[in-house]
Amino acid sequence: MGKGGCKPEGRRASSTEVDVTKSSDGIEKEREAKINAQPKFYWANDEEPHRRRKQVILADHPEIKKYMSIDPSTKYKVAFWVSFQLFSLHLLQGAPWYTWLFCCYTLSGSINHMMTLAMHELSHNLGAKGVICNRFLAIFANLPMGVPAASSFKRYHVEHHKFQGEDVLDVDIPTDFEGWFFHSTARKVLWCLLQPLFYSLRPLAVNPKDPTKWEFVNIACIVVFDATILYVWGIRELLYLVVGTLFGMGLHPVAGHFIAEHYVMNEGQETYSYYGPLNWLT
């Protein structure tokens, strides 16, 4: 697990950032204290890797720039897979438990993971023109997951890119408890299984924020959607969506990028890329 000093250079923090983040001196002192305590983390003082890798890639392949824009197909893909999830609820009515469980892991898990990645793209406003359209499309992609996530994810993910690897500010980084407790192979498997819970609850413990109006809108939409599923189909079908989300973000093949993108396997390299066939699913 990696942590580091990824302070953005040459950028003046807004008053909002000053309120919710710590001073540079405070961060340095806290980092030094934690390093001295020798937690089970790899510490680095390199610059934030996203910008550096972008510069290197564009220098070698300037033609990539033409792809750095809105993908108009995103909204159609989201609409199709949300509709497919609802159709699968109809098809699985009365199915035996083992069929339900198999489809929940393979089908619902893969689709709902796909929706988390759609939410990621939409958090960068890459699915439609205008911030508002992207927000609503992200909430729509969030519906079959059964739990509200889109609006909060956008808030924290923006900070993840600004302060990648920075302890406290980047809530993608595991807590000290996670680094201390999940050190054996068996416990790391358990950690992967529980990844959705840590991913969603960690921000509340590490860097809590007051909810915004968009988070209330997100919650309201999910509550109405879940209530509709419960009324039309029943609790079994609602669980199919929620448990599918837990499966798809946990110990699942399509969730491997969570580890590849954020954890140190070889010293000096924080992120890794995957170019295999699972990209067609996610």
Short mmCIF file of N, CA and C in Angstrom, two decimals, residues 85-86 88-105 108 112 144-146 226-245 247:
data_model
loop_
_atom_site.label_atom_id
_atom_site.label_comp_id
_atom_site.label_asym_id
_atom_site.label_seq_id
_atom_site.Cartn_x
_atom_site.Cartn_y
_atom_site.Cartn_z
N GLN A 85 -30.37 -4.59 -16.58
CA GLN A 85 -30.48 -5.01 -15.19
C GLN A 85 -31.95 -5.20 -14.79
N LEU A 86 -32.80 -4.28 -15.21
CA LEU A 86 -34.23 -4.40 -14.89
C LEU A 86 -34.84 -5.62 -15.60
N SER A 88 -33.26 -8.33 -16.36
CA SER A 88 -32.77 -9.54 -15.70
C SER A 88 -33.56 -9.83 -14.43
N LEU A 89 -34.07 -8.80 -13.76
CA LEU A 89 -34.93 -9.01 -12.60
C LEU A 89 -36.18 -9.78 -12.99
N HIS A 90 -36.72 -9.43 -14.15
CA HIS A 90 -37.92 -10.11 -14.64
C HIS A 90 -37.60 -11.56 -15.00
N LEU A 91 -36.47 -11.78 -15.66
CA LEU A 91 -36.13 -13.13 -16.11
C LEU A 91 -35.82 -14.07 -14.94
N LEU A 92 -35.30 -13.53 -13.85
CA LEU A 92 -34.87 -14.37 -12.72
C LEU A 92 -35.96 -14.60 -11.67
N GLN A 93 -37.14 -14.11 -11.94
CA GLN A 93 -38.22 -14.37 -10.99
C GLN A 93 -38.49 -15.88 -10.89
N GLY A 94 -38.49 -16.39 -9.68
CA GLY A 94 -38.75 -17.80 -9.47
C GLY A 94 -37.57 -18.71 -9.74
N ALA A 95 -36.41 -18.14 -10.10
CA ALA A 95 -35.22 -18.97 -10.37
C ALA A 95 -34.72 -19.58 -9.05
N PRO A 96 -34.15 -20.80 -9.10
CA PRO A 96 -33.58 -21.40 -7.88
C PRO A 96 -32.45 -20.54 -7.33
N TRP A 97 -32.14 -20.74 -6.05
CA TRP A 97 -31.17 -19.88 -5.37
C TRP A 97 -29.79 -19.94 -6.01
N TYR A 98 -29.39 -21.12 -6.51
CA TYR A 98 -28.06 -21.23 -7.09
C TYR A 98 -27.96 -20.49 -8.43
N THR A 99 -29.06 -20.47 -9.18
CA THR A 99 -29.08 -19.68 -10.42
C THR A 99 -29.04 -18.20 -10.09
N TRP A 100 -29.82 -17.81 -9.07
CA TRP A 100 -29.84 -16.42 -8.62
C TRP A 100 -28.45 -15.97 -8.18
N LEU A 101 -27.78 -16.82 -7.39
CA LEU A 101 -26.47 -16.46 -6.87
C LEU A 101 -25.43 -16.37 -7.99
N PHE A 102 -25.49 -17.32 -8.93
CA PHE A 102 -24.55 -17.31 -10.05
C PHE A 102 -24.73 -16.04 -10.88
N CYS A 103 -25.96 -15.71 -11.21
CA CYS A 103 -26.23 -14.51 -12.01
C CYS A 103 -25.93 -13.24 -11.24
N CYS A 104 -26.14 -13.28 -9.93
CA CYS A 104 -25.84 -12.12 -9.10
C CYS A 104 -24.35 -11.80 -9.15
N TYR A 105 -23.52 -12.83 -9.07
CA TYR A 105 -22.07 -12.61 -9.09
C TYR A 105 -21.57 -12.25 -10.49
N SER A 108 -25.02 -9.41 -12.50
CA SER A 108 -25.27 -8.18 -11.76
C SER A 108 -23.97 -7.54 -11.28
N ASN A 112 -23.03 -3.82 -12.56
CA ASN A 112 -22.95 -2.74 -11.58
C ASN A 112 -21.54 -2.20 -11.44
N PRO A 144 -29.17 1.16 -10.55
CA PRO A 144 -29.20 -0.30 -10.34
C PRO A 144 -28.22 -0.78 -9.27
N MET A 145 -27.39 0.09 -8.75
CA MET A 145 -26.47 -0.32 -7.69
C MET A 145 -27.18 -0.44 -6.35
N GLY A 146 -28.30 0.23 -6.22
CA GLY A 146 -29.12 0.09 -5.01
C GLY A 146 -28.72 0.95 -3.84
N ASP A 226 -35.35 2.16 -5.38
CA ASP A 226 -35.37 0.93 -4.57
C ASP A 226 -36.79 0.59 -4.12
N ALA A 227 -37.53 1.61 -3.74
CA ALA A 227 -38.92 1.39 -3.31
C ALA A 227 -39.76 0.84 -4.46
N THR A 228 -39.49 1.33 -5.66
CA THR A 228 -40.21 0.84 -6.84
C THR A 228 -39.87 -0.63 -7.12
N ILE A 229 -38.59 -0.96 -7.03
CA ILE A 229 -38.16 -2.36 -7.22
C ILE A 229 -38.82 -3.25 -6.18
N LEU A 230 -38.83 -2.79 -4.95
CA LEU A 230 -39.42 -3.56 -3.85
C LEU A 230 -40.92 -3.76 -4.07
N TYR A 231 -41.59 -2.74 -4.56
CA TYR A 231 -43.04 -2.82 -4.77
C TYR A 231 -43.39 -3.70 -5.97
N VAL A 232 -42.66 -3.55 -7.06
CA VAL A 232 -42.98 -4.27 -8.29
C VAL A 232 -42.52 -5.72 -8.24
N TRP A 233 -41.29 -5.96 -7.74
CA TRP A 233 -40.72 -7.30 -7.78
C TRP A 233 -40.55 -7.94 -6.40
N GLY A 234 -40.06 -7.19 -5.43
CA GLY A 234 -39.89 -7.76 -4.10
C GLY A 234 -38.47 -7.65 -3.58
N ILE A 235 -38.25 -8.11 -2.34
CA ILE A 235 -36.96 -7.97 -1.67
C ILE A 235 -35.87 -8.78 -2.35
N ARG A 236 -36.22 -9.93 -2.91
CA ARG A 236 -35.21 -10.78 -3.56
C ARG A 236 -34.56 -10.06 -4.73
N GLU A 237 -35.36 -9.35 -5.48
CA GLU A 237 -34.85 -8.62 -6.64
C GLU A 237 -34.02 -7.40 -6.22
N LEU A 238 -34.45 -6.75 -5.14
CA LEU A 238 -33.66 -5.61 -4.64
C LEU A 238 -32.29 -6.10 -4.15
N LEU A 239 -32.28 -7.24 -3.48
CA LEU A 239 -31.02 -7.81 -3.02
C LEU A 239 -30.13 -8.21 -4.19
N TYR A 240 -30.75 -8.63 -5.29
CA TYR A 240 -29.99 -8.99 -6.48
C TYR A 240 -29.14 -7.80 -6.95
N LEU A 241 -29.69 -6.60 -6.87
CA LEU A 241 -28.96 -5.41 -7.27
C LEU A 241 -27.89 -5.01 -6.24
N VAL A 242 -28.29 -4.96 -4.97
CA VAL A 242 -27.37 -4.50 -3.93
C VAL A 242 -26.22 -5.49 -3.73
N VAL A 243 -26.55 -6.79 -3.64
CA VAL A 243 -25.50 -7.80 -3.47
C VAL A 243 -24.62 -7.86 -4.71
N GLY A 244 -25.21 -7.64 -5.88
CA GLY A 244 -24.41 -7.59 -7.11
C GLY A 244 -23.37 -6.47 -7.06
N THR A 245 -23.75 -5.34 -6.46
CA THR A 245 -22.80 -4.24 -6.29
C THR A 245 -21.66 -4.65 -5.38
N PHE A 247 -20.61 -7.71 -4.78
CA PHE A 247 -19.80 -8.69 -5.50
C PHE A 247 -18.89 -8.00 -6.52
#
